[in-house]
Amino acid sequence: MNLPPLSLYVHVPWCVQKCPYCDFNSHSQKGTIPEQEYIGHLLDDLKADLHLVQGRKLHSIFVGGGTPSLLSGDAYVHLLEQIEALIGFEDDIEITLEANPGTVESDRFKHYVQAGINRISIGVQSLQSDKLKALGRIHGEQEALNAAAEAHSAGLNSFNMDLMHGLPNQTIDDALSDLRRVIELNPPHISWYQLTIEPNTQFASRPPKLPEDETLWAIQEAGQTLLAEHGYQQYEISGYAKPNYRCKHNLNYWRFGDYLGIGCGAHGKITLPEQNQILRTVKVKHPRGYMDLTKPYLYDSWHVAPEDRPFEFFMNTFRLLEPTPKSNFTAYTGLQEAEIEQQLNHAIRLGLLEMQGDSWFVTNKGHRYLNDLLELFV
């Protein structure tokens, strides 16, 4: 097994309020966030994992949530300085922070840039007031526009705007209007994805009326055409970027790279080549438990069984629109291609997969029926 690039995911669990569609580990803010205390725990959490990755430098960092933009620029100055002291950075490291337009104050992004953050991901979701209300978002249209302007002026290397489609009672015209307006804001990267109803959310218990499948497919096709016409290249199921602005951190996930996960409920995946093992970790989920000094940060860990590695590998790499090199499968799973030859041949016969030289390539049909493709490797 070979070592892929190493990333770091940092989870900030607090939000102003919980959105009804959200199944992430987020908790409504009650009183003052214990900013300094939590940063201290994040660093101690990282120290406890360092034995897994000694000698490796970080390829990327992603701070997600929750709403990470609830924390101050000073908090991130301290956090990133200490992370770099503990585990070095590659020269061209990408450091992304998620931000909610409703928590972005004037010049906040500039403070983040001074802390070392060079990419911001702004959770817009929609620019229409009725849709924002239905989604439980705390921001309005103007705050989203202000956040985009702040991002352009802050000196960032890049920024992303998150936008949903398939929203309650959304028409094709509604969805494309949102997309056109986000394109007009000229972000280097757009994450454009369909709303899904996830278990254990408010929407799961009280489902809203969502568009029919035919409408969803028409929105998808028209939106992809519109993005391509404006120079956004699709490189992943929901990722569209101007040339040279693809998200390095997400690419490392999809290419089956390694990542440490610190913070409440954070997941990690680490290759241990000497043991021919892939280790997965999960941290304690609730802030109270996570910050309890009498308990470890690690909630659970396990080694990925060899028979589970093909599904885990392809579940990630087949999201991408780029070919998957055969050599990566062996290098990153420790398995031989012969062990999955039967499933590969079946996928090719079904028209879900093609061979391109020394790589596998998911066809348009394969991306449309991705779950069917992945089930072949379960």
Coordinates of C-alpha atoms in Angstrom, one line a residue:
M1 CA 0.0 0.0 0.0
N2 CA 1.1 3.6 -0.7
L3 CA 0.5 6.7 1.2
P4 CA -1.9 9.1 -0.4
P5 CA -2.0 12.9 0.4
L6 CA -2.9 13.8 3.9
S7 CA -5.7 16.3 4.8
L8 CA -7.2 17.5 8.1
Y9 CA -10.9 18.0 8.8
V10 CA -11.8 20.3 11.7
H11 CA -15.4 20.3 13.0
V12 CA -17.1 23.3 14.7
P13 CA -20.4 22.1 15.9
W14 CA -22.4 25.3 16.7
C15 CA -25.0 27.0 14.6
V16 CA -27.3 29.9 15.3
Q17 CA -30.2 27.5 14.6
K18 CA -30.6 24.0 13.2
C19 CA -31.9 24.0 9.6
P20 CA -34.7 21.5 9.0
Y21 CA -32.9 19.6 6.2
C22 CA -29.6 19.3 8.0
D23 CA -28.3 15.9 9.2
F24 CA -24.8 17.2 10.1
N25 CA -23.5 17.2 13.6
S26 CA -24.7 20.7 14.5
H27 CA -26.1 22.2 17.7
S28 CA -28.0 25.4 18.2
Q29 CA -25.9 28.1 19.9
K30 CA -27.0 28.7 23.5
G31 CA -25.2 31.6 25.0
T32 CA -21.6 32.4 24.3
I33 CA -19.5 29.8 22.4
P34 CA -16.6 28.5 24.5
E35 CA -14.2 29.5 21.7
Q36 CA -10.8 29.3 23.5
E37 CA -11.8 26.2 25.4
Y38 CA -12.9 24.4 22.2
I39 CA -9.7 25.4 20.3
G40 CA -7.7 23.9 23.1
H41 CA -9.6 20.7 22.8
L42 CA -9.1 20.6 19.1
L43 CA -5.3 20.9 19.5
D44 CA -5.3 18.2 22.2
D45 CA -7.4 16.0 19.9
L46 CA -4.8 16.5 17.1
K47 CA -1.9 15.7 19.4
A48 CA -3.6 12.4 20.3
D49 CA -3.6 11.4 16.6
L50 CA -0.1 12.5 15.6
H51 CA 1.3 9.0 16.1
L52 CA -0.7 7.9 13.1
V53 CA 0.9 10.4 10.7
Q54 CA 4.4 11.3 11.9
G55 CA 6.5 12.8 9.1
R56 CA 3.7 13.6 6.8
K57 CA 2.7 17.2 5.9
L58 CA -0.8 18.5 5.4
H59 CA -2.1 18.8 1.8
S60 CA -5.3 20.6 2.8
I61 CA -7.4 21.7 5.8
F62 CA -11.2 22.1 5.8
V63 CA -13.0 23.7 8.7
G64 CA -16.7 22.6 8.6
G65 CA -19.7 22.6 10.8
G66 CA -22.0 23.7 12.1
T67 CA -21.1 27.3 11.3
P68 CA -17.3 27.8 11.6
S69 CA -17.7 31.6 10.8
L70 CA -19.2 32.0 14.3
L71 CA -15.6 31.8 15.6
S72 CA -13.3 34.9 15.5
G73 CA -10.3 35.5 13.3
D74 CA -8.1 35.5 16.4
A75 CA -9.3 31.9 17.2
Y76 CA -8.2 30.7 13.8
V77 CA -4.8 32.5 14.0
H78 CA -4.1 30.5 17.2
L79 CA -5.5 27.3 15.8
L80 CA -3.7 27.3 12.5
E81 CA -0.4 28.4 14.0
Q82 CA -0.5 25.5 16.5
I83 CA -1.6 23.0 13.8
E84 CA 1.4 24.0 11.6
A85 CA 3.7 23.7 14.6
L86 CA 2.4 20.2 15.3
I87 CA 2.2 18.9 11.7
G88 CA 3.8 20.8 8.9
F89 CA 2.1 22.3 5.9
E90 CA 2.8 21.6 2.2
D91 CA 3.9 24.8 0.5
D92 CA 0.7 25.2 -1.5
I93 CA -1.7 24.0 1.2
E94 CA -5.4 24.8 0.7
I95 CA -7.2 26.0 3.9
T96 CA -11.0 26.2 3.6
L97 CA -13.5 27.6 6.1
E98 CA -17.3 27.2 5.7
A99 CA -19.2 30.5 6.3
N100 CA -22.9 31.3 6.7
P101 CA -23.9 34.7 5.1
G102 CA -25.9 35.4 8.2
T103 CA -22.8 35.3 10.4
V104 CA -20.5 37.3 8.2
E105 CA -19.6 40.7 9.6
S106 CA -17.8 43.4 7.6
D107 CA -14.2 42.6 7.1
R108 CA -14.6 39.1 8.8
F109 CA -13.1 37.4 5.7
K110 CA -10.0 39.6 5.8
H111 CA -9.4 38.5 9.4
Y112 CA -9.6 34.9 8.3
V113 CA -7.1 35.5 5.5
Q114 CA -4.7 37.1 8.0
A115 CA -5.1 33.8 10.0
G116 CA -3.9 31.8 7.0
I117 CA -7.3 30.8 5.5
N118 CA -7.1 31.0 1.7
R119 CA -10.5 29.6 0.6
I120 CA -14.0 30.3 1.9
S121 CA -17.1 28.2 1.2
I122 CA -20.3 30.3 1.5
G123 CA -23.6 28.5 2.3
V124 CA -26.0 30.5 0.1
Q125 CA -28.5 27.6 -0.8
S126 CA -30.9 30.1 -2.5
L127 CA -31.3 33.8 -3.3
Q128 CA -35.1 33.7 -3.0
S129 CA -36.6 34.7 0.2
D130 CA -39.4 32.2 0.2
K131 CA -37.0 29.3 -0.4
L132 CA -34.6 30.6 2.3
K133 CA -37.5 30.7 4.7
A134 CA -38.6 27.1 3.8
L135 CA -35.0 25.9 4.4
G136 CA -34.8 27.6 7.8
R137 CA -31.8 29.8 6.8
I138 CA -31.0 32.8 9.0
H139 CA -29.8 35.0 6.1
G140 CA -31.5 36.9 3.3
E141 CA -30.6 37.7 -0.3
Q142 CA -28.7 40.9 0.5
E143 CA -26.5 39.1 3.1
A144 CA -25.6 36.5 0.5
L145 CA -24.6 39.2 -2.0
N146 CA -22.6 41.0 0.7
A147 CA -20.7 37.8 1.6
A148 CA -19.8 37.3 -2.1
A149 CA -18.5 40.9 -2.3
E150 CA -16.5 40.4 0.9
A151 CA -15.0 37.2 -0.5
H152 CA -13.9 39.0 -3.7
S153 CA -12.2 41.8 -1.8
A154 CA -10.6 39.7 1.0
G155 CA -7.6 38.5 -0.9
L156 CA -8.6 34.8 -0.9
N157 CA -7.0 32.4 -3.4
S158 CA -10.5 31.1 -4.1
F159 CA -14.0 30.9 -2.8
N160 CA -17.0 28.6 -3.3
M161 CA -20.8 29.2 -3.2
D162 CA -23.1 26.4 -2.1
L163 CA -26.4 26.4 -3.9
M164 CA -29.2 23.9 -3.7
H165 CA -31.8 22.9 -6.2
G166 CA -34.9 20.7 -5.9
L167 CA -36.2 22.9 -3.1
P168 CA -39.8 22.8 -1.8
N169 CA -42.3 23.9 -4.5
Q170 CA -39.3 25.0 -6.8
T171 CA -39.9 25.3 -10.5
I172 CA -37.3 24.9 -13.2
D173 CA -37.4 28.7 -13.7
D174 CA -36.9 29.2 -10.0
A175 CA -33.9 26.9 -9.9
L176 CA -32.2 28.4 -13.0
S177 CA -32.8 31.9 -11.8
D178 CA -30.9 31.1 -8.6
L179 CA -28.1 29.6 -10.6
R180 CA -27.9 32.5 -13.0
R181 CA -27.7 35.0 -10.1
V182 CA -24.9 33.0 -8.4
I183 CA -23.0 32.8 -11.7
E184 CA -23.3 36.6 -12.0
L185 CA -21.4 36.8 -8.6
N186 CA -18.5 35.1 -10.4
P187 CA -17.3 32.7 -7.7
P188 CA -14.3 30.6 -8.8
H189 CA -16.2 27.5 -7.6
I190 CA -19.9 26.5 -7.3
S191 CA -21.2 23.5 -5.4
W192 CA -24.6 22.9 -6.9
Y193 CA -26.5 20.0 -5.5
Q194 CA -30.0 18.6 -5.0
L195 CA -31.8 18.8 -1.7
T196 CA -32.4 15.3 -0.3
I197 CA -34.5 14.3 2.7
E198 CA -32.2 12.7 5.3
P199 CA -33.3 10.6 8.3
N200 CA -33.5 12.2 11.7
T201 CA -34.2 15.7 10.3
Q202 CA -37.2 18.0 10.7
F203 CA -37.9 17.5 7.0
A204 CA -37.9 13.7 7.5
S205 CA -40.7 14.0 10.1
R206 CA -42.6 16.7 8.2
P207 CA -41.7 16.3 4.6
P208 CA -42.2 19.3 2.3
K209 CA -43.5 19.0 -1.2
L210 CA -40.5 18.6 -3.5
P211 CA -40.4 18.7 -7.3
E212 CA -41.3 15.6 -9.3
D213 CA -38.5 13.4 -10.7
E214 CA -39.0 14.7 -14.2
T215 CA -38.6 18.3 -13.0
L216 CA -35.5 17.4 -11.0
W217 CA -33.9 15.8 -14.1
A218 CA -34.8 18.8 -16.3
I219 CA -33.3 21.2 -13.7
Q220 CA -30.1 19.1 -13.5
E221 CA -29.6 19.0 -17.3
A222 CA -30.4 22.7 -17.9
G223 CA -28.2 23.7 -15.0
Q224 CA -25.2 21.7 -16.1
T225 CA -25.5 23.3 -19.6
L226 CA -25.7 26.8 -18.1
L227 CA -22.7 26.3 -15.9
A228 CA -20.6 24.9 -18.8
E229 CA -21.6 27.9 -20.9
H230 CA -20.1 30.2 -18.3
G231 CA -16.8 28.4 -18.0
Y232 CA -17.6 26.1 -15.0
Q233 CA -16.2 22.7 -15.5
Q234 CA -18.0 19.8 -13.7
Y235 CA -15.4 17.6 -12.0
E236 CA -17.5 15.9 -9.4
I237 CA -21.2 15.1 -9.0
S238 CA -22.0 18.5 -7.4
G239 CA -18.7 20.3 -8.0
Y240 CA -18.2 22.9 -10.7
A241 CA -15.1 25.1 -11.0
K242 CA -13.4 27.6 -13.2
P243 CA -10.0 26.2 -14.6
N244 CA -7.5 25.7 -11.8
Y245 CA -10.0 26.3 -9.0
R246 CA -11.1 22.8 -8.1
C247 CA -11.3 22.1 -4.3
K248 CA -8.1 20.2 -3.4
H249 CA -9.6 19.0 -0.1
N250 CA -12.6 17.4 -1.7
L251 CA -10.5 15.9 -4.4
N252 CA -8.4 14.2 -1.8
Y253 CA -11.6 12.7 -0.3
W254 CA -12.8 11.5 -3.7
R255 CA -9.4 10.1 -4.7
F256 CA -9.4 8.0 -1.5
G257 CA -6.8 10.1 0.2
D258 CA -6.1 10.2 3.9
Y259 CA -7.5 12.7 6.4
L260 CA -7.4 13.2 10.2
G261 CA -10.7 14.3 11.7
I262 CA -10.7 16.5 14.9
G263 CA -13.6 18.1 16.7
C264 CA -17.1 16.9 17.6
G265 CA -18.2 13.8 15.6
A266 CA -15.3 14.3 13.1
H267 CA -14.4 11.2 11.0
G268 CA -10.9 10.3 9.9
K269 CA -9.3 7.8 7.5
I270 CA -5.6 6.9 7.7
T271 CA -3.6 4.4 5.7
L272 CA -1.2 2.2 7.7
P273 CA 1.0 0.6 5.0
E274 CA 3.3 -1.4 7.2
Q275 CA 0.2 -3.2 8.7
N276 CA -1.6 -3.2 5.3
Q277 CA -4.5 -1.6 7.1
I278 CA -6.9 1.3 6.6
L279 CA -8.0 2.9 9.9
R280 CA -11.2 4.8 10.3
T281 CA -11.9 7.0 13.4
V282 CA -14.9 8.8 14.8
K283 CA -14.7 11.4 17.6
V284 CA -17.2 12.0 20.4
K285 CA -20.2 13.7 18.9
H286 CA -21.7 16.1 21.5
P287 CA -19.8 19.2 22.6
R288 CA -20.3 18.4 26.3
G289 CA -18.9 14.9 26.0
Y290 CA -16.1 16.0 23.7
M291 CA -15.0 18.7 26.1
D292 CA -15.2 16.4 29.2
L293 CA -11.6 16.1 30.3
T294 CA -12.3 12.7 32.0
K295 CA -13.1 11.1 28.7
P296 CA -11.1 10.4 25.4
Y297 CA -11.9 12.3 22.2
L298 CA -12.0 9.1 20.3
Y299 CA -15.5 7.5 20.2
D300 CA -14.8 4.6 17.9
S301 CA -12.2 3.2 15.5
W302 CA -11.9 0.2 13.2
H303 CA -9.8 -1.3 10.4
V304 CA -11.6 -1.5 7.0
A305 CA -11.8 -5.2 6.1
P306 CA -10.3 -6.2 2.8
E307 CA -13.7 -7.2 1.4
D308 CA -15.1 -3.8 2.2
R309 CA -12.3 -1.8 0.6
P310 CA -13.5 -2.0 -3.1
F311 CA -16.9 -0.5 -2.2
E312 CA -15.2 2.3 -0.1
F313 CA -12.7 3.1 -2.8
F314 CA -15.2 3.2 -5.7
M315 CA -17.9 5.0 -3.6
N316 CA -15.4 7.9 -3.5
T317 CA -13.6 7.8 -6.9
F318 CA -16.6 7.1 -9.0
R319 CA -18.1 10.5 -7.9
L320 CA -15.5 12.1 -10.1
L321 CA -15.7 12.8 -13.8
E322 CA -12.1 12.0 -14.2
P323 CA -10.8 8.5 -15.0
T324 CA -9.8 6.3 -12.0
P325 CA -6.3 4.9 -12.6
K326 CA -6.1 1.1 -12.0
S327 CA -2.8 1.6 -10.2
N328 CA -4.5 3.7 -7.5
F329 CA -6.8 0.9 -6.6
T330 CA -3.9 -1.4 -5.7
A331 CA -1.8 1.3 -4.2
Y332 CA -4.6 2.6 -1.9
T333 CA -6.5 -0.6 -1.0
G334 CA -3.7 -3.2 -1.0
L335 CA -5.8 -5.4 -3.3
Q336 CA -5.3 -6.7 -6.8
E337 CA -7.5 -5.9 -9.7
A338 CA -8.2 -9.6 -10.2
E339 CA -10.2 -9.6 -7.0
I340 CA -12.9 -7.4 -8.5
E341 CA -12.6 -8.5 -12.2
Q342 CA -16.0 -10.1 -12.2
Q343 CA -17.8 -7.0 -10.9
L344 CA -15.9 -4.7 -13.3
N345 CA -16.8 -6.8 -16.3
H346 CA -20.4 -6.8 -15.3
A347 CA -20.4 -3.0 -14.9
I348 CA -18.9 -2.7 -18.4
R349 CA -21.5 -5.0 -19.9
L350 CA -24.3 -2.9 -18.3
G351 CA -22.8 0.3 -19.9
L352 CA -22.0 1.8 -16.5
L353 CA -18.2 1.7 -16.8
E354 CA -15.7 1.9 -19.6
M355 CA -12.0 1.1 -19.9
Q356 CA -9.8 4.0 -21.0
G357 CA -6.2 2.8 -21.3
D358 CA -5.0 2.0 -17.7
S359 CA -8.0 3.6 -16.1
W360 CA -11.7 3.1 -15.4
F361 CA -14.2 5.7 -16.5
V362 CA -17.8 6.1 -15.3
T363 CA -20.1 6.6 -18.3
N364 CA -23.0 9.1 -18.3
K365 CA -25.3 6.2 -17.6
G366 CA -23.1 5.1 -14.7
H367 CA -23.3 8.6 -13.1
R368 CA -27.1 8.6 -13.5
Y369 CA -27.3 5.2 -11.9
L370 CA -24.4 5.5 -9.6
N371 CA -26.0 3.6 -6.7
D372 CA -26.6 0.6 -9.1
L373 CA -22.9 0.8 -10.1
L374 CA -21.7 0.9 -6.5
E375 CA -23.9 -2.0 -5.4
L376 CA -21.9 -4.3 -7.7
F377 CA -19.0 -3.9 -5.3
V378 CA -20.8 -4.4 -2.0

